[in-house]
mmCIF file of C-alpha atoms in Angstrom:
data_model
loop_
_atom_site.group_PDB
_atom_site.id
_atom_site.type_symbol
_atom_site.label_atom_id
_atom_site.label_comp_id
_atom_site.label_asym_id
_atom_site.label_seq_id
_atom_site.Cartn_x
_atom_site.Cartn_y
_atom_site.Cartn_z
ATOM 1 C CA MET A 6 -9.826 24.110 -3.928
ATOM 2 C CA ASP A 7 -7.143 23.181 -6.460
ATOM 3 C CA ARG A 8 -6.142 19.545 -6.330
ATOM 4 C CA ASP A 9 -2.382 19.459 -6.828
ATOM 5 C CA PHE A 10 -2.279 15.700 -7.065
ATOM 6 C CA TYR A 11 -1.844 14.593 -10.675
ATOM 7 C CA THR A 12 0.942 15.254 -13.166
ATOM 8 C CA GLU A 13 0.672 15.825 -16.899
ATOM 9 C CA ASP A 14 1.404 12.126 -17.467
ATOM 10 C CA HIS A 15 -1.546 11.211 -15.273
ATOM 11 C CA GLU A 16 -3.849 13.492 -17.242
ATOM 12 C CA LEU A 17 -2.673 11.973 -20.538
ATOM 13 C CA TYR A 18 -3.469 8.576 -19.090
ATOM 14 C CA ARG A 19 -6.916 9.883 -18.131
ATOM 15 C CA GLN A 20 -7.631 10.537 -21.807
ATOM 16 C CA THR A 21 -6.668 6.961 -22.647
ATOM 17 C CA VAL A 22 -9.006 5.613 -19.966
ATOM 18 C CA ARG A 23 -11.844 7.909 -21.048
ATOM 19 C CA GLU A 24 -11.528 6.877 -24.684
ATOM 20 C CA PHE A 25 -11.463 3.198 -23.754
ATOM 21 C CA LEU A 26 -14.607 3.502 -21.636
ATOM 22 C CA THR A 27 -16.440 5.430 -24.344
ATOM 23 C CA ARG A 28 -15.587 2.772 -26.900
ATOM 24 C CA GLU A 29 -15.703 -0.496 -24.946
ATOM 25 C CA VAL A 30 -17.886 0.004 -21.869
ATOM 26 C CA VAL A 31 -20.527 2.722 -22.162
ATOM 27 C CA PRO A 32 -22.332 1.113 -25.139
ATOM 28 C CA HIS A 33 -22.718 -2.153 -23.198
ATOM 29 C CA ARG A 34 -23.106 -1.252 -19.523
ATOM 30 C CA GLU A 35 -26.929 -1.371 -19.435
ATOM 31 C CA ARG A 36 -27.041 -4.710 -21.251
ATOM 32 C CA TRP A 37 -24.475 -6.115 -18.827
ATOM 33 C CA ASP A 38 -26.615 -5.142 -15.872
ATOM 34 C CA GLU A 39 -29.759 -6.523 -17.507
ATOM 35 C CA GLU A 40 -28.051 -9.833 -18.332
ATOM 36 C CA ARG A 41 -26.219 -9.905 -14.973
ATOM 37 C CA TRP A 42 -22.999 -10.649 -16.795
ATOM 38 C CA ILE A 43 -20.118 -8.571 -18.166
ATOM 39 C CA ASP A 44 -18.677 -9.677 -21.499
ATOM 40 C CA ARG A 45 -15.391 -11.331 -20.679
ATOM 41 C CA ARG A 46 -13.682 -9.868 -23.730
ATOM 42 C CA VAL A 47 -13.780 -6.376 -22.196
ATOM 43 C CA PHE A 48 -11.274 -7.404 -19.517
ATOM 44 C CA ALA A 49 -8.758 -8.552 -22.100
ATOM 45 C CA ALA A 50 -9.258 -5.281 -23.939
ATOM 46 C CA ALA A 51 -8.907 -3.331 -20.686
ATOM 47 C CA ALA A 52 -5.705 -5.081 -19.649
ATOM 48 C CA THR A 53 -4.196 -4.692 -23.116
ATOM 49 C CA SER A 54 -5.078 -0.982 -23.057
ATOM 50 C CA GLY A 55 -3.462 -0.520 -19.650
ATOM 51 C CA ILE A 56 -6.689 0.129 -17.756
ATOM 52 C CA TYR A 57 -5.642 -2.335 -15.061
ATOM 53 C CA ALA A 58 -2.788 -4.736 -14.203
ATOM 54 C CA LEU A 59 -0.294 -1.888 -14.669
ATOM 55 C CA GLN A 60 1.753 -3.161 -11.743
ATOM 56 C CA VAL A 61 2.602 -6.474 -13.376
ATOM 57 C CA PRO A 62 6.392 -6.379 -13.961
ATOM 58 C CA GLU A 63 7.628 -5.913 -17.492
ATOM 59 C CA GLN A 64 9.133 -9.412 -17.691
ATOM 60 C CA TYR A 65 5.615 -10.836 -17.332
ATOM 61 C CA GLY A 66 4.032 -8.511 -19.893
ATOM 62 C CA GLY A 67 2.987 -5.587 -17.712
ATOM 63 C CA ALA A 68 4.111 -1.988 -17.375
ATOM 64 C CA GLY A 69 5.673 -2.304 -13.914
ATOM 65 C CA GLU A 70 3.947 0.945 -12.888
ATOM 66 C CA LEU A 71 3.650 1.230 -9.097
ATOM 67 C CA ASP A 72 2.039 4.677 -8.775
ATOM 68 C CA TYR A 73 -1.477 4.212 -7.343
ATOM 69 C CA ARG A 74 -2.593 7.534 -8.813
ATOM 70 C CA TYR A 75 -3.136 5.763 -12.124
ATOM 71 C CA ARG A 76 -5.555 3.435 -10.360
ATOM 72 C CA MET A 77 -7.303 6.495 -8.896
ATOM 73 C CA ILE A 78 -7.828 7.903 -12.378
ATOM 74 C CA VAL A 79 -9.484 4.661 -13.457
ATOM 75 C CA CYS A 80 -11.798 4.879 -10.422
ATOM 76 C CA GLU A 81 -12.756 8.439 -11.302
ATOM 77 C CA GLU A 82 -13.370 7.811 -14.987
ATOM 78 C CA VAL A 83 -15.306 4.568 -14.564
ATOM 79 C CA SER A 84 -17.524 6.369 -12.040
ATOM 80 C CA ARG A 85 -18.116 9.175 -14.520
ATOM 81 C CA ALA A 86 -19.077 6.539 -17.068
ATOM 82 C CA HIS A 87 -21.648 5.213 -14.554
ATOM 83 C CA ALA A 88 -20.328 1.669 -14.993
ATOM 84 C CA LEU A 89 -20.199 0.553 -11.378
ATOM 85 C CA SER A 90 -20.445 -3.215 -11.936
ATOM 86 C CA PHE A 91 -17.439 -2.953 -14.230
ATOM 87 C CA ALA A 92 -15.684 -0.725 -11.696
ATOM 88 C CA LEU A 93 -16.087 -3.324 -8.950
ATOM 89 C CA THR A 94 -14.633 -6.079 -11.110
ATOM 90 C CA LEU A 95 -11.611 -3.954 -12.018
ATOM 91 C CA GLY A 96 -11.102 -3.174 -8.355
ATOM 92 C CA LEU A 97 -11.292 -6.849 -7.442
ATOM 93 C CA GLN A 98 -8.583 -7.689 -9.973
ATOM 94 C CA ASP A 99 -6.304 -4.701 -9.352
ATOM 95 C CA ASP A 100 -6.678 -4.135 -5.616
ATOM 96 C CA LEU A 101 -7.025 -7.736 -4.446
ATOM 97 C CA VAL A 102 -6.145 -10.621 -6.722
ATOM 98 C CA LEU A 103 -3.161 -9.043 -8.457
ATOM 99 C CA HIS A 104 -1.438 -8.163 -5.187
ATOM 100 C CA TYR A 105 -1.706 -11.664 -3.853
ATOM 101 C CA LEU A 106 -0.176 -12.899 -7.114
ATOM 102 C CA LEU A 107 2.568 -10.266 -7.020
ATOM 103 C CA ASP A 108 3.512 -10.513 -3.351
ATOM 104 C CA LEU A 109 3.037 -14.153 -2.385
ATOM 105 C CA THR A 110 3.979 -16.185 -5.447
ATOM 106 C CA THR A 111 7.152 -18.102 -6.174
ATOM 107 C CA ASP A 112 9.054 -17.411 -9.389
ATOM 108 C CA GLU A 113 7.478 -20.495 -10.945
ATOM 109 C CA GLN A 114 3.971 -19.327 -9.979
ATOM 110 C CA LYS A 115 4.643 -15.875 -11.387
ATOM 111 C CA GLN A 116 5.620 -17.431 -14.699
ATOM 112 C CA ARG A 117 2.411 -19.458 -14.718
ATOM 113 C CA TRP A 118 -0.094 -16.771 -13.779
ATOM 114 C CA LEU A 119 1.147 -13.217 -14.280
ATOM 115 C CA PRO A 120 1.425 -13.192 -18.109
ATOM 116 C CA GLY A 121 -2.230 -14.242 -18.399
ATOM 117 C CA PHE A 122 -3.256 -11.673 -15.818
ATOM 118 C CA ALA A 123 -1.365 -8.941 -17.686
ATOM 119 C CA THR A 124 -3.357 -9.659 -20.870
ATOM 120 C CA GLY A 125 -6.712 -10.066 -19.136
ATOM 121 C CA GLU A 126 -6.936 -13.725 -20.127
ATOM 122 C CA ILE A 127 -6.876 -14.806 -16.483
ATOM 123 C CA ILE A 128 -9.585 -13.507 -14.146
ATOM 124 C CA GLY A 129 -9.178 -14.141 -10.436
ATOM 125 C CA ALA A 130 -11.293 -14.250 -7.294
ATOM 126 C CA LEU A 131 -10.589 -14.240 -3.578
ATOM 127 C CA ALA A 132 -12.585 -16.759 -1.526
ATOM 128 C CA MET A 133 -12.572 -15.959 2.179
ATOM 129 C CA THR A 134 -16.208 -15.513 3.213
ATOM 130 C CA GLU A 135 -18.274 -18.531 4.243
ATOM 131 C CA PRO A 136 -21.917 -18.915 5.291
ATOM 132 C CA GLY A 137 -20.763 -18.820 8.913
ATOM 133 C CA ALA A 138 -17.638 -16.678 8.620
ATOM 134 C CA GLY A 139 -17.555 -13.139 7.293
ATOM 135 C CA SER A 140 -15.574 -10.461 9.087
ATOM 136 C CA ASP A 141 -14.306 -13.054 11.600
ATOM 137 C CA LEU A 142 -11.736 -14.870 9.480
ATOM 138 C CA ARG A 143 -10.902 -17.196 12.361
ATOM 139 C CA GLY A 144 -14.341 -18.742 11.898
ATOM 140 C CA ILE A 145 -13.347 -20.270 8.540
ATOM 141 C CA ARG A 146 -14.316 -23.954 8.390
ATOM 142 C CA THR A 147 -13.125 -24.864 4.879
ATOM 143 C CA GLU A 148 -10.210 -27.217 5.487
ATOM 144 C CA ALA A 149 -7.301 -28.768 3.625
ATOM 145 C CA LYS A 150 -5.564 -31.954 4.714
ATOM 146 C CA GLN A 151 -2.215 -33.068 3.399
ATOM 147 C CA ASP A 152 -2.125 -36.202 1.261
ATOM 148 C CA GLY A 153 1.425 -36.929 0.170
ATOM 149 C CA GLU A 154 2.642 -33.932 -1.814
ATOM 150 C CA ASP A 155 -0.915 -32.708 -2.369
ATOM 151 C CA TRP A 156 -3.687 -31.218 -0.251
ATOM 152 C CA ILE A 157 -7.324 -32.311 -0.193
ATOM 153 C CA LEU A 158 -9.649 -29.308 0.045
ATOM 154 C CA ASN A 159 -13.213 -29.439 1.359
ATOM 155 C CA GLY A 160 -15.630 -26.659 2.183
ATOM 156 C CA GLN A 161 -17.909 -23.920 0.942
ATOM 157 C CA LYS A 162 -17.542 -20.206 0.236
ATOM 158 C CA THR A 163 -20.205 -17.570 -0.416
ATOM 159 C CA PHE A 164 -20.541 -13.967 -1.623
ATOM 160 C CA ILE A 165 -17.482 -14.470 -3.852
ATOM 161 C CA SER A 166 -17.138 -11.624 -6.346
ATOM 162 C CA SER A 167 -16.370 -12.881 -9.878
ATOM 163 C CA GLY A 168 -16.766 -16.415 -8.556
ATOM 164 C CA ILE A 169 -18.552 -17.561 -11.717
ATOM 165 C CA MET A 170 -16.095 -15.974 -14.142
ATOM 166 C CA ALA A 171 -12.839 -16.646 -12.305
ATOM 167 C CA ASP A 172 -10.130 -18.887 -13.753
ATOM 168 C CA LEU A 173 -8.119 -18.817 -10.507
ATOM 169 C CA VAL A 174 -9.644 -18.716 -7.037
ATOM 170 C CA ILE A 175 -7.487 -17.913 -4.010
ATOM 171 C CA VAL A 176 -9.045 -19.996 -1.234
ATOM 172 C CA ALA A 177 -8.462 -19.540 2.485
ATOM 173 C CA ALA A 178 -8.578 -22.897 4.281
ATOM 174 C CA ARG A 179 -7.825 -24.276 7.722
ATOM 175 C CA THR A 180 -4.733 -26.484 7.651
ATOM 176 C CA ASN A 181 -4.061 -26.751 11.381
ATOM 177 C CA PRO A 182 -7.049 -27.913 13.469
ATOM 178 C CA GLY A 183 -5.265 -26.696 16.580
ATOM 179 C CA GLY A 184 -6.045 -23.120 15.670
ATOM 180 C CA GLY A 185 -3.928 -20.101 16.437
ATOM 181 C CA SER A 186 -2.453 -17.582 14.033
ATOM 182 C CA LYS A 187 -0.880 -20.351 11.937
ATOM 183 C CA ALA A 188 -4.086 -22.309 11.410
ATOM 184 C CA PHE A 189 -4.767 -21.139 7.847
ATOM 185 C CA THR A 190 -3.185 -21.418 4.414
ATOM 186 C CA LEU A 191 -4.033 -19.928 1.009
ATOM 187 C CA PHE A 192 -4.429 -22.190 -2.031
ATOM 188 C CA VAL A 193 -4.914 -21.290 -5.685
ATOM 189 C CA VAL A 194 -7.666 -23.460 -7.158
ATOM 190 C CA GLU A 195 -7.961 -23.614 -10.941
ATOM 191 C CA SER A 196 -11.338 -23.586 -12.657
ATOM 192 C CA ASP A 197 -11.338 -27.031 -14.272
ATOM 193 C CA TRP A 198 -10.239 -29.120 -11.295
ATOM 194 C CA PRO A 199 -12.407 -32.097 -10.269
ATOM 195 C CA GLY A 200 -14.495 -31.443 -7.183
ATOM 196 C CA PHE A 201 -14.557 -27.657 -7.633
ATOM 197 C CA THR A 202 -18.062 -26.505 -8.526
ATOM 198 C CA ARG A 203 -19.835 -23.178 -8.654
ATOM 199 C CA GLY A 204 -23.295 -22.758 -7.211
ATOM 200 C CA ARG A 205 -25.879 -20.263 -8.273
ATOM 201 C CA LYS A 206 -25.083 -16.756 -9.366
ATOM 202 C CA LEU A 207 -26.372 -14.820 -6.357
ATOM 203 C CA GLN A 208 -29.202 -12.322 -6.875
ATOM 204 C CA LYS A 209 -28.017 -9.034 -5.356
ATOM 205 C CA ILE A 210 -29.987 -5.831 -4.936
ATOM 206 C CA GLY A 211 -27.245 -3.795 -6.628
ATOM 207 C CA LEU A 212 -24.237 -4.096 -8.940
ATOM 208 C CA PRO A 213 -26.083 -6.694 -11.052
ATOM 209 C CA GLY A 214 -23.494 -6.980 -13.821
ATOM 210 C CA GLN A 215 -20.784 -8.113 -11.406
ATOM 211 C CA ASP A 216 -21.204 -11.838 -10.821
ATOM 212 C CA THR A 217 -21.187 -13.066 -7.242
ATOM 213 C CA ALA A 218 -21.275 -16.753 -6.428
ATOM 214 C CA GLU A 219 -21.304 -19.659 -4.032
ATOM 215 C CA LEU A 220 -18.331 -22.013 -4.427
ATOM 216 C CA PHE A 221 -18.039 -25.633 -3.346
ATOM 217 C CA PHE A 222 -14.931 -27.776 -2.829
ATOM 218 C CA ASP A 223 -15.500 -31.523 -2.591
ATOM 219 C CA ASN A 224 -12.233 -33.404 -2.148
ATOM 220 C CA VAL A 225 -10.425 -31.037 -4.502
ATOM 221 C CA ARG A 226 -6.833 -32.218 -4.925
ATOM 222 C CA VAL A 227 -4.519 -29.204 -4.789
ATOM 223 C CA PRO A 228 -0.881 -29.822 -5.749
ATOM 224 C CA SER A 229 1.760 -28.350 -3.453
ATOM 225 C CA GLU A 230 2.859 -25.962 -6.226
ATOM 226 C CA ASN A 231 -0.498 -24.184 -5.811
ATOM 227 C CA VAL A 232 0.072 -23.319 -2.150
ATOM 228 C CA LEU A 233 0.213 -19.517 -1.994
ATOM 229 C CA GLY A 234 2.456 -17.711 0.453
ATOM 230 C CA GLY A 235 3.497 -20.658 2.612
ATOM 231 C CA ILE A 236 1.786 -23.198 4.871
ATOM 232 C CA GLY A 237 0.279 -21.626 7.983
ATOM 233 C CA ARG A 238 0.778 -18.081 6.658
ATOM 234 C CA GLY A 239 -2.777 -17.606 5.433
ATOM 235 C CA LEU A 240 -4.085 -15.329 8.172
ATOM 236 C CA HIS A 241 -0.978 -13.153 8.076
ATOM 237 C CA ASN A 242 -1.163 -12.919 4.276
ATOM 238 C CA LEU A 243 -4.832 -11.980 4.330
ATOM 239 C CA MET A 244 -4.336 -9.299 6.972
ATOM 240 C CA SER A 245 -1.291 -7.809 5.276
ATOM 241 C CA HIS A 246 -3.243 -7.212 2.063
ATOM 242 C CA LEU A 247 -6.239 -5.503 3.631
ATOM 243 C CA PRO A 248 -4.822 -1.929 3.417
ATOM 244 C CA ARG A 249 -4.671 -2.094 -0.385
ATOM 245 C CA GLU A 250 -8.196 -3.513 -0.583
ATOM 246 C CA ARG A 251 -9.548 -0.817 1.722
ATOM 247 C CA LEU A 252 -7.706 1.936 -0.122
ATOM 248 C CA GLY A 253 -9.440 0.681 -3.264
ATOM 249 C CA ILE A 254 -12.849 1.041 -1.569
ATOM 250 C CA SER A 255 -11.947 4.579 -0.482
ATOM 251 C CA ALA A 256 -10.819 5.517 -3.987
ATOM 252 C CA GLY A 257 -14.005 4.179 -5.531
ATOM 253 C CA ALA A 258 -16.194 5.788 -2.882
ATOM 254 C CA ILE A 259 -14.772 9.267 -3.296
ATOM 255 C CA ALA A 260 -14.880 8.961 -7.093
ATOM 256 C CA LEU A 261 -18.527 7.888 -7.202
ATOM 257 C CA SER A 262 -19.546 10.469 -4.605
ATOM 258 C CA ARG A 263 -17.910 13.240 -6.611
ATOM 259 C CA THR A 264 -19.563 12.035 -9.818
ATOM 260 C CA ILE A 265 -23.071 11.948 -8.345
ATOM 261 C CA PHE A 266 -22.536 15.324 -6.690
ATOM 262 C CA ASP A 267 -21.492 16.866 -10.012
ATOM 263 C CA VAL A 268 -24.540 15.398 -11.757
ATOM 264 C CA THR A 269 -26.797 16.717 -8.992
ATOM 265 C CA ARG A 270 -25.256 20.166 -8.963
ATOM 266 C CA GLU A 271 -25.940 20.456 -12.687
ATOM 267 C CA TYR A 272 -29.484 19.204 -12.190
ATOM 268 C CA CYS A 273 -30.203 21.728 -9.437
ATOM 269 C CA PHE A 274 -29.339 24.693 -11.643
ATOM 270 C CA THR A 275 -31.194 23.463 -14.737
ATOM 271 C CA ARG A 276 -34.329 21.990 -13.152
ATOM 272 C CA THR A 277 -36.944 24.682 -12.489
ATOM 273 C CA ALA A 278 -39.754 24.794 -9.955
ATOM 274 C CA PHE A 279 -42.026 27.727 -9.198
ATOM 275 C CA GLY A 280 -40.439 29.693 -12.008
ATOM 276 C CA LYS A 281 -36.782 29.419 -10.996
ATOM 277 C CA PRO A 282 -33.972 26.836 -10.775
ATOM 278 C CA ILE A 283 -34.274 24.762 -7.610
ATOM 279 C CA GLY A 284 -30.651 25.687 -6.894
ATOM 280 C CA ASP A 285 -31.788 29.256 -6.258
ATOM 281 C CA ASN A 286 -33.440 28.083 -3.041
ATOM 282 C CA GLN A 287 -31.262 28.615 -0.002
ATOM 283 C CA HIS A 288 -31.931 25.155 1.396
ATOM 284 C CA VAL A 289 -30.728 23.490 -1.806
ATOM 285 C CA ARG A 290 -27.637 25.684 -1.925
ATOM 286 C CA PHE A 291 -26.863 24.789 1.691
ATOM 287 C CA GLU A 292 -27.219 21.084 0.865
ATOM 288 C CA LEU A 293 -24.806 21.476 -2.042
ATOM 289 C CA ALA A 294 -22.412 23.540 0.070
ATOM 290 C CA GLU A 295 -22.292 20.897 2.800
ATOM 291 C CA MET A 296 -21.683 18.082 0.340
ATOM 292 C CA ALA A 297 -18.990 20.017 -1.539
ATOM 293 C CA THR A 298 -17.170 20.646 1.725
ATOM 294 C CA GLU A 299 -17.412 17.053 2.914
ATOM 295 C CA LEU A 300 -16.126 15.821 -0.429
ATOM 296 C CA ASP A 301 -13.132 18.147 -0.426
ATOM 297 C CA VAL A 302 -12.181 17.177 3.116
ATOM 298 C CA ALA A 303 -12.530 13.435 2.475
ATOM 299 C CA GLU A 304 -10.739 13.688 -0.868
ATOM 300 C CA ALA A 305 -7.762 15.277 0.876
ATOM 301 C CA TYR A 306 -7.559 12.268 3.212
ATOM 302 C CA VAL A 307 -7.768 9.802 0.335
ATOM 303 C CA ASP A 308 -5.101 11.677 -1.628
ATOM 304 C CA LYS A 309 -2.851 11.589 1.419
ATOM 305 C CA SER A 310 -3.520 7.853 1.780
ATOM 306 C CA VAL A 311 -2.621 7.231 -1.858
ATOM 307 C CA LEU A 312 0.693 9.024 -1.490
ATOM 308 C CA ALA A 313 1.376 7.103 1.737
ATOM 309 C CA TYR A 314 0.618 3.852 -0.068
ATOM 310 C CA ASN A 315 3.014 4.793 -2.866
ATOM 311 C CA GLU A 316 5.723 5.242 -0.223
ATOM 312 C CA GLY A 317 4.871 1.962 1.512
ATOM 313 C CA LYS A 318 3.614 3.797 4.588
ATOM 314 C CA LEU A 319 -0.171 3.279 4.549
ATOM 315 C CA THR A 320 -1.018 1.503 7.801
ATOM 316 C CA PRO A 321 -3.973 -0.857 8.323
ATOM 317 C CA VAL A 322 -5.457 1.639 10.784
ATOM 318 C CA ASP A 323 -5.212 4.587 8.398
ATOM 319 C CA ALA A 324 -6.709 2.470 5.604
ATOM 320 C CA ALA A 325 -9.552 1.464 7.937
ATOM 321 C CA LYS A 326 -10.253 5.118 8.746
ATOM 322 C CA GLY A 327 -10.525 5.969 5.077
ATOM 323 C CA LYS A 328 -12.632 2.925 4.247
ATOM 324 C CA TRP A 329 -15.368 3.449 6.817
ATOM 325 C CA TYR A 330 -15.545 7.206 6.448
ATOM 326 C CA THR A 331 -15.638 7.406 2.662
ATOM 327 C CA SER A 332 -18.092 4.529 2.290
ATOM 328 C CA GLU A 333 -20.447 6.097 4.839
ATOM 329 C CA LEU A 334 -19.969 9.464 3.115
ATOM 330 C CA GLN A 335 -20.899 7.862 -0.200
ATOM 331 C CA LYS A 336 -24.167 6.631 1.326
ATOM 332 C CA ARG A 337 -24.986 10.111 2.640
ATOM 333 C CA ILE A 338 -24.034 11.932 -0.556
ATOM 334 C CA VAL A 339 -25.968 9.634 -2.870
ATOM 335 C CA ASP A 340 -29.025 9.655 -0.608
ATOM 336 C CA ARG A 341 -29.095 13.456 -0.432
ATOM 337 C CA CYS A 342 -28.536 13.772 -4.159
ATOM 338 C CA LEU A 343 -31.435 11.443 -4.865
ATOM 339 C CA GLN A 344 -33.642 13.607 -2.643
ATOM 340 C CA LEU A 345 -32.642 16.715 -4.587
ATOM 341 C CA HIS A 346 -33.614 14.982 -7.833
ATOM 342 C CA GLY A 347 -37.125 14.429 -6.498
ATOM 343 C CA GLY A 348 -39.164 11.802 -8.339
ATOM 344 C CA TYR A 349 -36.636 11.604 -11.150
ATOM 345 C CA GLY A 350 -34.040 10.353 -8.699
ATOM 346 C CA TYR A 351 -36.130 7.249 -8.095
ATOM 347 C CA MET A 352 -36.051 6.331 -11.784
ATOM 348 C CA SER A 353 -33.476 3.718 -12.753
ATOM 349 C CA GLU A 354 -32.530 5.519 -15.958
ATOM 350 C CA TYR A 355 -31.069 8.342 -13.884
ATOM 351 C CA PRO A 356 -27.496 7.762 -12.652
ATOM 352 C CA VAL A 357 -28.369 8.788 -9.101
ATOM 353 C CA GLY A 358 -31.075 6.123 -8.870
ATOM 354 C CA ARG A 359 -28.748 3.355 -9.989
ATOM 355 C CA ALA A 360 -25.960 4.648 -7.742
ATOM 356 C CA TYR A 361 -28.324 4.584 -4.760
ATOM 357 C CA ILE A 362 -28.823 0.832 -5.120
ATOM 358 C CA ASP A 363 -25.195 0.076 -5.998
ATOM 359 C CA THR A 364 -23.847 2.122 -3.081
ATOM 360 C CA ARG A 365 -25.395 0.154 -0.235
ATOM 361 C CA ILE A 366 -22.778 -2.624 -0.216
ATOM 362 C CA GLN A 367 -19.881 -0.208 0.286
ATOM 363 C CA THR A 368 -20.135 -0.142 4.075
ATOM 364 C CA ILE A 369 -20.301 -3.948 4.246
ATOM 365 C CA TYR A 370 -17.675 -5.601 2.047
ATOM 366 C CA ALA A 371 -13.923 -5.363 2.674
ATOM 367 C CA GLY A 372 -14.818 -5.097 6.362
ATOM 368 C CA THR A 373 -17.950 -3.477 7.747
ATOM 369 C CA THR A 374 -17.977 0.018 9.205
ATOM 370 C CA GLU A 375 -18.265 -1.540 12.647
ATOM 371 C CA ILE A 376 -15.198 -3.724 12.101
ATOM 372 C CA MET A 377 -13.231 -0.705 10.823
ATOM 373 C CA LYS A 378 -14.094 1.227 13.985
ATOM 374 C CA GLU A 379 -13.075 -1.739 16.119
ATOM 375 C CA ILE A 380 -9.679 -1.856 14.381
ATOM 376 C CA ILE A 381 -9.179 1.855 15.006
ATOM 377 C CA GLY A 382 -10.462 1.633 18.563
ATOM 378 C CA ARG A 383 -8.141 -1.241 19.452
ATOM 379 C CA ASP A 384 -5.220 0.741 18.108
ATOM 380 C CA LEU A 385 -6.186 3.722 20.251
ATOM 381 C CA ALA A 386 -6.487 1.524 23.324
ATOM 382 C CA ARG A 387 -3.182 -0.260 22.735
ATOM 383 C CA GLY A 388 -0.600 0.674 25.318
ATOM 384 C CA HIS A 389 -3.104 2.035 27.820
ATOM 385 C CA SER A 390 -3.605 0.173 31.069
ATOM 386 C CA HIS A 391 -7.089 -0.396 32.483
ATOM 387 C CA GLU A 392 -7.777 0.171 36.106
#
């Protein structure tokens, strides 16, 4: 099926992305995973080359490009480069941190933070999850109490992507003990502030190059000019930015699934067993046929979601549908592709083996599959009376 989705300008951009990855990422990706750390310089090079932060307005050093299809191209090409730890970090910056800094900041905050983000000198992180609060944001216990013009922040966060590397951390904290929808506020904590410490770099089973951390806040004094999006608006601001985050997961999931399928298809028609390519067996062809169909159908939904996002029409429910389905599809595709590779698929030097480990988190972060279904189910039930 022809994919009438990209223009000539998009394809020219694809060449830029591909050349950047070949030069700056592919030679280092294995070392990054072995060292569990991505060289920070690559993010400055990526931002300068327009690989992310395209949406930063021109007056702050960006391109002011709002078309999400450029972000999709980055997802596709980074997947083809088999650099998934790098892909996750780009997604964190472009699909999460940047949009908080674009949408919720004052003019003064934009002047302070966006120029550094546009050049890749500032790396950000989003700190919501706590040891006792994951999908249930209302369970957040980190708190901030007002002290004159400042706020005193205390608490702990965990599973924070880029938490070790980040210069700015957007922290969700409880500011109203009474609870309710106005109980939370977002604060931007800067890396060198007294009382802000980083715990251990967490040992994950996949995506080893992408640092994930525990963060601790012990009487951190946050000036009022680092309140993000207004006092008591934290929960609303978090919820309103979830569609973009979940679209990013869908884009990455479909890109990686397509990449591993293409690798496996090639393998099936070059690997021989019993005197013929394994792809000549009907069962293998049926497996490939099913996966090709599922990918085309899911890709059509993601493309539609991207265009809806460009028009400002992507709803939280539609984003949730895409997130759970494509992340679960990625798990199925990668698992089946590993099976078709046989013993070679279990070897870490093969892309499918590495993708198998890196894929598992997809159905968990940015809202679990179960939470996505609950969001969709509540929407379906809304407006219907119960007898």
